[in-house]
Amino acid sequence: MTAIGARLFGDASIWGNFLSHPQGFLLITVTDLRKVYRQGDRDVVALDGVTLRVPKGSVHGIIGHSGAGKSTLVRCLTLLDRPTSGSVSIGDRELSSVSDAELRRARRRIGMVFQHANLLDSRTTAQNVAFPLELVGTPKQEAARKVAELLKLVGLDRFADAYPSQLSGGQRQRVGIARALATDPDVLLCDEPTSALDPATTEEILDLIKALRDRLGLTVLIITHEMHVVKRACDSVSLLEAGRIVESGRLADVVASPGGRLSMALLPLPGEAPEVLPGGPVLDLLYSGDAAAMPVISGIARRFDTDVNVLAGSVEHLGEAQFAHLRIQLPSSADLAAITAHLTANGIAVTTKEA
Amino acid sequence: MDILNDLFSNPGITKALPTAFAETLQMVGISGVFVVLIGLPLGVILHTTAPGGLTPAPWVNAVLGGIIVNITRSVPYAILMVSLIPLTRMLVGTSIGPVAASVSLTIGTVPFFARLVETSLREVDFGKIDAALVMGSTRLQVVRKVLLAEAMPGLVAALTTTLVTLVGFSAMAGLIGGGGLGRLAYNYGYQRFDTTVMLTTIVIMVVLVQLIQFVGDRVSRRVDHR
């Protein structure tokens, strides 16, 4: 387990603690989850064996187009729909086989944030946040104290008596997040949390989610169709397609795997990057971290005394690290083998487009 | 002004009208309470047992909605109240008077109110119900704290419409011994050609309905935070 964890998730500091405690390491474990719907007289496979491991304290993104099975996955994770087969567990508690009463208790360990916040319009901000506490009969004073604390945490203490209709989309989502945190959950499950928000508000909400993870030690699962959300907020990511996870791993690792679908999506070459041009070999360079900080292009030019033509490129900060994806063309006279070897030796993934 | 004089000297108005008005209020009040007590749970059950509802139960839904509610609603009230006389005798010991009339008024109006309740509940976004379930609500908590609370403006409007309907039905019930303004208008206005009583009754009915509608709208707006 530890070895796999280290390989998948690297050894960044937040993972370190948990690697040494293999027992409490994985918080969300989904194993071979299948969901088959009966539609008329034919079966529709919405989830086709989804397996997912999310370590405690991480922000994991699940990205997929509409129809990939995202909504079904969320409904199965919270047991709003019973999976056809497979298991879901949070911590060491298996959810898919428990009784209704136990399920209700287990659900209180999951805080859920919805695309449209799903606040109750008949309640004020404070009453909405108090809702989960009311369900378990928390004494009024204690609930009021907790609600005040949560509203302060999400920066809405001045809006305690406002109704949802008086709040902006971003504020409503903050209320939704405060409400999700009311029962001190271990997991924050976010279903398209920013898809209904404008770009600036999206940033705010994602920053808030990350800050809460750091402060409360939450494990966060974000389901989204926006690559931007993954770039901005996630430590690791899974690509969901036709009910299957087709790629998965730490952000730094999936970005750095050349030819990968997530890599292409996370670091796309801008515009209509020409695949092949007459004149010389075209190289795709993918590099990260320390390598991204090096003057790669001028380095090649000096060392091999050649011209380098940059056709397209993108450079991005993802999480803590910098990543670059460049498409360059060399003159036909250039020593392709030597240059490729030199780049590879420096930790740069090279894909040659024309031999 | 003959009519003005008549207004203060006509025994149909000075003696009979106050009693009749009280009887109408009594009929509307008693049946209103029972319609809510029976119709609200019925409407909730119709909603929750529907396909895709909180506790889908096709058979219960079909029996309650398809058979009981629809059949009762398809019998015109004038016929229903006459056919219910034996049941009324059994329940309250008499078929005469406002209390007796309330039996058929209740039975005739419950299905109407239940359907209105069901429609109001249908307006509550399923996302809110899912959210409550994910937070660990029991089904009863979902009904009380989400469905009914969120549908409150619609429920108040439904009650308003139902009370107005009850005022109209109560006038009809008056004809077969229920008393109230309906009987007053019939006995004096129709049988004795007493135009003053007839007009006064109409004015009172109009004012009563306006008042119910006005208060209902105010309350509905007060509880609406959408």
PDB file of N, CA and C in Angstrom, chain A residues 47 69 105 130 136 197 200 216 232 251 256 277 287 353:
ATOM      1  N   LEU A  47     -21.843   3.125 -14.430  1.00  0.00           N
ATOM      2  CA  LEU A  47     -20.506   2.983 -13.854  1.00  0.00           C
ATOM      3  C   LEU A  47     -20.035   1.561 -14.126  1.00  0.00           C
ATOM      4  N   GLY A  69     -20.649   9.677 -16.309  1.00  0.00           N
ATOM      5  CA  GLY A  69     -21.033   8.929 -15.111  1.00  0.00           C
ATOM      6  C   GLY A  69     -20.743   9.688 -13.833  1.00  0.00           C
ATOM      7  N   ARG A 105     -26.045   7.854   9.935  1.00  0.00           N
ATOM      8  CA  ARG A 105     -24.929   8.254  10.792  1.00  0.00           C
ATOM      9  C   ARG A 105     -23.662   8.449   9.967  1.00  0.00           C
ATOM     10  N   ALA A 130     -27.541  25.581  10.367  1.00  0.00           N
ATOM     11  CA  ALA A 130     -27.925  24.833  11.565  1.00  0.00           C
ATOM     12  C   ALA A 130     -28.692  23.554  11.234  1.00  0.00           C
ATOM     13  N   VAL A 136     -29.862  16.134  14.342  1.00  0.00           N
ATOM     14  CA  VAL A 136     -29.397  15.227  15.394  1.00  0.00           C
ATOM     15  C   VAL A 136     -29.737  15.769  16.775  1.00  0.00           C
ATOM     16  N   LEU A 197     -20.909  29.254 -11.287  1.00  0.00           N
ATOM     17  CA  LEU A 197     -20.367  30.519 -10.799  1.00  0.00           C
ATOM     18  C   LEU A 197     -19.510  31.205 -11.871  1.00  0.00           C
ATOM     19  N   ALA A 200     -14.380  34.773 -11.393  1.00  0.00           N
ATOM     20  CA  ALA A 200     -13.779  35.326 -10.177  1.00  0.00           C
ATOM     21  C   ALA A 200     -14.296  34.597  -8.938  1.00  0.00           C
ATOM     22  N   LEU A 216      -8.681  22.330   8.418  1.00  0.00           N
ATOM     23  CA  LEU A 216      -9.458  21.308   9.126  1.00  0.00           C
ATOM     24  C   LEU A 216      -8.982  19.894   8.826  1.00  0.00           C
ATOM     25  N   ARG A 232      -6.467  24.277 -10.580  1.00  0.00           N
ATOM     26  CA  ARG A 232      -6.411  25.271  -9.526  1.00  0.00           C
ATOM     27  C   ARG A 232      -6.423  24.643  -8.133  1.00  0.00           C
ATOM     28  N   LEU A 251      -1.281  15.103  -9.720  1.00  0.00           N
ATOM     29  CA  LEU A 251      -1.321  16.073 -10.808  1.00  0.00           C
ATOM     30  C   LEU A 251       0.023  16.158 -11.528  1.00  0.00           C
ATOM     31  N   ALA A 256       3.035  15.110 -16.424  1.00  0.00           N
ATOM     32  CA  ALA A 256       4.351  14.786 -16.971  1.00  0.00           C
ATOM     33  C   ALA A 256       4.349  13.516 -17.801  1.00  0.00           C
ATOM     34  N   LEU A 277       5.906  20.345 -40.063  1.00  0.00           N
ATOM     35  CA  LEU A 277       6.201  21.409 -41.020  1.00  0.00           C
ATOM     36  C   LEU A 277       7.326  20.936 -41.904  1.00  0.00           C
ATOM     37  N   TYR A 287       7.920  19.196 -19.685  1.00  0.00           N
ATOM     38  CA  TYR A 287       8.797  19.158 -18.517  1.00  0.00           C
ATOM     39  C   TYR A 287       8.211  19.916 -17.346  1.00  0.00           C
ATOM     40  N   LYS A 353       7.935  14.302 -33.661  1.00  0.00           N
ATOM     41  CA  LYS A 353       6.785  14.220 -34.555  1.00  0.00           C
ATOM     42  C   LYS A 353       7.186  13.789 -35.949  1.00  0.00           C
TER      43      LYS A 353
END
